JSON list of C-alpha atoms in Angstrom, two decimals:
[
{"chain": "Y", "resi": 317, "resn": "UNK", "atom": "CA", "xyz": [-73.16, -166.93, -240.61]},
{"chain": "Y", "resi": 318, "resn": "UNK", "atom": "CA", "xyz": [-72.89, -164.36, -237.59]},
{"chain": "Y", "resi": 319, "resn": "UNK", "atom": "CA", "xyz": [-74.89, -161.36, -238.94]},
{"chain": "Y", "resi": 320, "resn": "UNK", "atom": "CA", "xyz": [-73.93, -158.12, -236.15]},
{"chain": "Y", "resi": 321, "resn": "UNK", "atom": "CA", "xyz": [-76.75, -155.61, -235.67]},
{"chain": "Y", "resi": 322, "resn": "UNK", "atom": "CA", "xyz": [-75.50, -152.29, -234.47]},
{"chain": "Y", "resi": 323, "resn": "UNK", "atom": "CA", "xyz": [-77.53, -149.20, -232.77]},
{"chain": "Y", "resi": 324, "resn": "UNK", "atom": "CA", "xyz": [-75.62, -146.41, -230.88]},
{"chain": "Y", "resi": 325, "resn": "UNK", "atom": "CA", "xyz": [-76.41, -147.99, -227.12]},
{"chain": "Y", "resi": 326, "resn": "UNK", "atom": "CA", "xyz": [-76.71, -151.67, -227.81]},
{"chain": "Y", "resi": 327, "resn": "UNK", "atom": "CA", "xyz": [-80.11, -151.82, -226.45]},
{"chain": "Y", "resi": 328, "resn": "UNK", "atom": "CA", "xyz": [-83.40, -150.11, -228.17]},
{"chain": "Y", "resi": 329, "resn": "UNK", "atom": "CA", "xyz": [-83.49, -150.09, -232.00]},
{"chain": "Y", "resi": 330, "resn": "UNK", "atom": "CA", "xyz": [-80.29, -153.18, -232.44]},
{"chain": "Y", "resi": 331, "resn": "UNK", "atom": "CA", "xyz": [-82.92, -155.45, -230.65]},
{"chain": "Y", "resi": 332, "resn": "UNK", "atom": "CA", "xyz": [-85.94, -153.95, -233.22]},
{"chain": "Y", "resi": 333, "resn": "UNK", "atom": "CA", "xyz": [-83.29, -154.76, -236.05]},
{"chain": "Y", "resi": 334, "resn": "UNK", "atom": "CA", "xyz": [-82.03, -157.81, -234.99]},
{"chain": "Y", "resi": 335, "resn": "UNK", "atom": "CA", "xyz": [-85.60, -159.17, -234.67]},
{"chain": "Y", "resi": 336, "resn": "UNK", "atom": "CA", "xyz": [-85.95, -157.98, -238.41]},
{"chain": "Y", "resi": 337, "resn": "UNK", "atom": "CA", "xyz": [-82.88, -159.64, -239.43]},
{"chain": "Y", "resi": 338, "resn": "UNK", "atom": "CA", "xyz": [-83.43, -163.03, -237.73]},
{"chain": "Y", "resi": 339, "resn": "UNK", "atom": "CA", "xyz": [-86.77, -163.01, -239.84]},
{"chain": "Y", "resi": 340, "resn": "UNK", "atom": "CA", "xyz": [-84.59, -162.14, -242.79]},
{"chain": "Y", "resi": 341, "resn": "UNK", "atom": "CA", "xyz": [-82.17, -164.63, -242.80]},
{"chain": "Y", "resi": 342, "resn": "UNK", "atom": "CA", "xyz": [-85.12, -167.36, -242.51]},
{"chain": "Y", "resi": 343, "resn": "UNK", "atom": "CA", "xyz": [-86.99, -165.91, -245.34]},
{"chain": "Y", "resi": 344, "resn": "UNK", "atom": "CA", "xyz": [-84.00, -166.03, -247.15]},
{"chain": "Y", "resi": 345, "resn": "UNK", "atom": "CA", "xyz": [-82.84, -169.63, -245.95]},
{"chain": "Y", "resi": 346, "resn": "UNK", "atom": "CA", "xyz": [-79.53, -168.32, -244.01]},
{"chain": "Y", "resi": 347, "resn": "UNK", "atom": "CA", "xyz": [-78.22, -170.34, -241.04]},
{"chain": "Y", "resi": 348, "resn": "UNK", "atom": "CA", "xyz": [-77.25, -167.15, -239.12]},
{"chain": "Y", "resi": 349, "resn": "UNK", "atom": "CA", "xyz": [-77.30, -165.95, -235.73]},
{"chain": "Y", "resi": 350, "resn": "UNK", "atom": "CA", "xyz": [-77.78, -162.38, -234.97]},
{"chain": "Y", "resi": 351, "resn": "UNK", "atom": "CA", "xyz": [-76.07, -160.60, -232.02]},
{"chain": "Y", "resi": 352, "resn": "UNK", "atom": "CA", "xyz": [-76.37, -157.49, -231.03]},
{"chain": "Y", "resi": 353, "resn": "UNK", "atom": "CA", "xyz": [-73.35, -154.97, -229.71]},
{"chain": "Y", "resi": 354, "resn": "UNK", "atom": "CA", "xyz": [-73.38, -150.58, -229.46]},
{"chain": "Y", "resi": 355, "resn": "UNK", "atom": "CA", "xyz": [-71.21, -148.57, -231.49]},
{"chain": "Y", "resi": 356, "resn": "UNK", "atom": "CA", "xyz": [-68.37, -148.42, -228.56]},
{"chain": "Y", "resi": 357, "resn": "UNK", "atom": "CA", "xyz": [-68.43, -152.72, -229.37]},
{"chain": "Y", "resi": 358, "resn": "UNK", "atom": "CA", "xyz": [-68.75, -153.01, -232.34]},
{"chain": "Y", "resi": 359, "resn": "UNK", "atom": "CA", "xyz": [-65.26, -152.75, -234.28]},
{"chain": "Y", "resi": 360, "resn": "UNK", "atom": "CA", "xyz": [-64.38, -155.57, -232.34]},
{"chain": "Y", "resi": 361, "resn": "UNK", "atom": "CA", "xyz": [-67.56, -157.94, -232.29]},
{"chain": "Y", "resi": 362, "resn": "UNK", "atom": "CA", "xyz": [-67.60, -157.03, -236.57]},
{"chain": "Y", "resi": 363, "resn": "UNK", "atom": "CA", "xyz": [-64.31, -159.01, -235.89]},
{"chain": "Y", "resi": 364, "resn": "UNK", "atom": "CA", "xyz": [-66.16, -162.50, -236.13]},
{"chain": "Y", "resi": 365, "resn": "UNK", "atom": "CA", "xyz": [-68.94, -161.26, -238.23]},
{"chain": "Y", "resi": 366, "resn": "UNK", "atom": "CA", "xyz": [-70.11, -162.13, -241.88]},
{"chain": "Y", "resi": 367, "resn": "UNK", "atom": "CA", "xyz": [-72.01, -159.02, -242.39]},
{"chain": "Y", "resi": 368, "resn": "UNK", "atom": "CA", "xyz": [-72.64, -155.95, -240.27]},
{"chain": "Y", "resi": 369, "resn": "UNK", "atom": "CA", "xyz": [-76.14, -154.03, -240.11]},
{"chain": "Y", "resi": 370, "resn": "UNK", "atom": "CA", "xyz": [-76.56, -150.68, -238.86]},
{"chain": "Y", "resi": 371, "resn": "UNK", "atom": "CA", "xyz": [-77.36, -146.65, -239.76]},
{"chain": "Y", "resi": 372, "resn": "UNK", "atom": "CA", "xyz": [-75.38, -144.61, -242.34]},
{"chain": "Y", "resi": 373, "resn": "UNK", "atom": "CA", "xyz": [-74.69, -142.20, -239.18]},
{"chain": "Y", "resi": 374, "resn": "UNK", "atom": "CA", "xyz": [-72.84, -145.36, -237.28]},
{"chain": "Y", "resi": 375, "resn": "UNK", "atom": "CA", "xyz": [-71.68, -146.87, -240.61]},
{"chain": "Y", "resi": 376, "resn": "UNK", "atom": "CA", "xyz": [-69.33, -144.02, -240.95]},
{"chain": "Y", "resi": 377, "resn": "UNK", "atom": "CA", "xyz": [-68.13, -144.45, -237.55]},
{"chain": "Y", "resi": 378, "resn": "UNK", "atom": "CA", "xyz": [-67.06, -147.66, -237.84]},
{"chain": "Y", "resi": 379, "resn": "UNK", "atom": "CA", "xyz": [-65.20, -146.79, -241.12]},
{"chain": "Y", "resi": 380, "resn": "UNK", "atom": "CA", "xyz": [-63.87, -150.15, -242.71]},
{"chain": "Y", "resi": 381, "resn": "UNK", "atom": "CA", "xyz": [-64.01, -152.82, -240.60]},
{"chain": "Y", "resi": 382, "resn": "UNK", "atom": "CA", "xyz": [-63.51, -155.66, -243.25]},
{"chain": "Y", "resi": 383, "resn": "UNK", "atom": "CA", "xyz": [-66.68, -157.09, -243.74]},
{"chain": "Y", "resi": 384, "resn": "UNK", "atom": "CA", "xyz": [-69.94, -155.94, -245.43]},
{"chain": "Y", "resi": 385, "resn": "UNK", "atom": "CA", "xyz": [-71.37, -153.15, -243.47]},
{"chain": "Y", "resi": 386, "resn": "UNK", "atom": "CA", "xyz": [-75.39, -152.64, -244.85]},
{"chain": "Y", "resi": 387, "resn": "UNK", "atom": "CA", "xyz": [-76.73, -149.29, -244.05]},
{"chain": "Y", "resi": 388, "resn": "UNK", "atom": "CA", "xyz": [-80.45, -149.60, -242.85]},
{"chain": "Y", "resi": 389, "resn": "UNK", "atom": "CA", "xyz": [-82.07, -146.54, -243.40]},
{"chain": "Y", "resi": 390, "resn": "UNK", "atom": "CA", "xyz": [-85.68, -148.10, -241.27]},
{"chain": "Y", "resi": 391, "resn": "UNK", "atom": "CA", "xyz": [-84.76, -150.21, -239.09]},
{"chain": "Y", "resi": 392, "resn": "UNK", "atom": "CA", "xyz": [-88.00, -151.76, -238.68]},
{"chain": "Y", "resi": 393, "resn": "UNK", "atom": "CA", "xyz": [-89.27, -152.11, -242.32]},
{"chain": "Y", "resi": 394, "resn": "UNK", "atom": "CA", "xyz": [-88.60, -155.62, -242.71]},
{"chain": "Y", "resi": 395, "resn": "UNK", "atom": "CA", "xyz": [-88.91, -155.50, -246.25]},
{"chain": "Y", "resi": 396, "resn": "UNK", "atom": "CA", "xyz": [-85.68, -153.15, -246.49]},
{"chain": "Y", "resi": 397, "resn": "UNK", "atom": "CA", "xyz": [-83.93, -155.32, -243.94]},
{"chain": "Y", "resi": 398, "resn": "UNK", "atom": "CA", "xyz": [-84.48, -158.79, -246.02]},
{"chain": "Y", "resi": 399, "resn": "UNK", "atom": "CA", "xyz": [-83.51, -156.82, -249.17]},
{"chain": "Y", "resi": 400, "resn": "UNK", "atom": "CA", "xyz": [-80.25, -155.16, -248.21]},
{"chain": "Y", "resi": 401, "resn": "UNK", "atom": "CA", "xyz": [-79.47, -158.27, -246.58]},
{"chain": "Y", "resi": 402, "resn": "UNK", "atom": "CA", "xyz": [-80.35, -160.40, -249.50]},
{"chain": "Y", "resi": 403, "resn": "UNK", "atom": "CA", "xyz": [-78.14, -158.18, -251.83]},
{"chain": "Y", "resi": 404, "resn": "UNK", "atom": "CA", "xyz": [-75.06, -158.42, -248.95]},
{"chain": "Y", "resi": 405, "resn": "UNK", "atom": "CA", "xyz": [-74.62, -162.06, -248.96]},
{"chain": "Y", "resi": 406, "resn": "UNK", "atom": "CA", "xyz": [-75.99, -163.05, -252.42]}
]
């Protein structure tokens, strides 16, 4: 599973989130790897992706994008992360 964490610059809070979600997908037994890409990226990295984590201000820039896009409202409550996740792919 390719799970795509998305922040406005690619750099700051994607890596806080994609820590979060690589912690996750073990809790929740996924075989996934996370990658990282900025909103200018992402359309076409969400290309490949399973699922597609990120804010409700960037979810609504990417508009639909075919897969499962799973607004994170704290990006490093890991609690929220592993939930929304959980819900995504169960």
């Amino acid at each position: 599973m390719k799970i795509l964490a998305v922040c406005g610059m690619g750099i700051g809070t994607s890596v806080l989130l994609k820590s979060n979600a690589e912690r996750a997908a073990q809790d929740l037994g996924l075989d996934a790897d996370v990658e990282v890409a900025d909103i200018g990226t992402a359309r076409g990295a969400a290309a490949t992706a399973d699922v597609v984590l990120t804010s409700g201000e960037l979810a609504a820039e990417l508009g639909d994008i075919g897969v499962p896009v799973v607004v994170i409202d704290n990006f490093i409550d890991g609690d929220e992360v592993r939930e929304k996740l959980g819900a995504a792919v169960g």
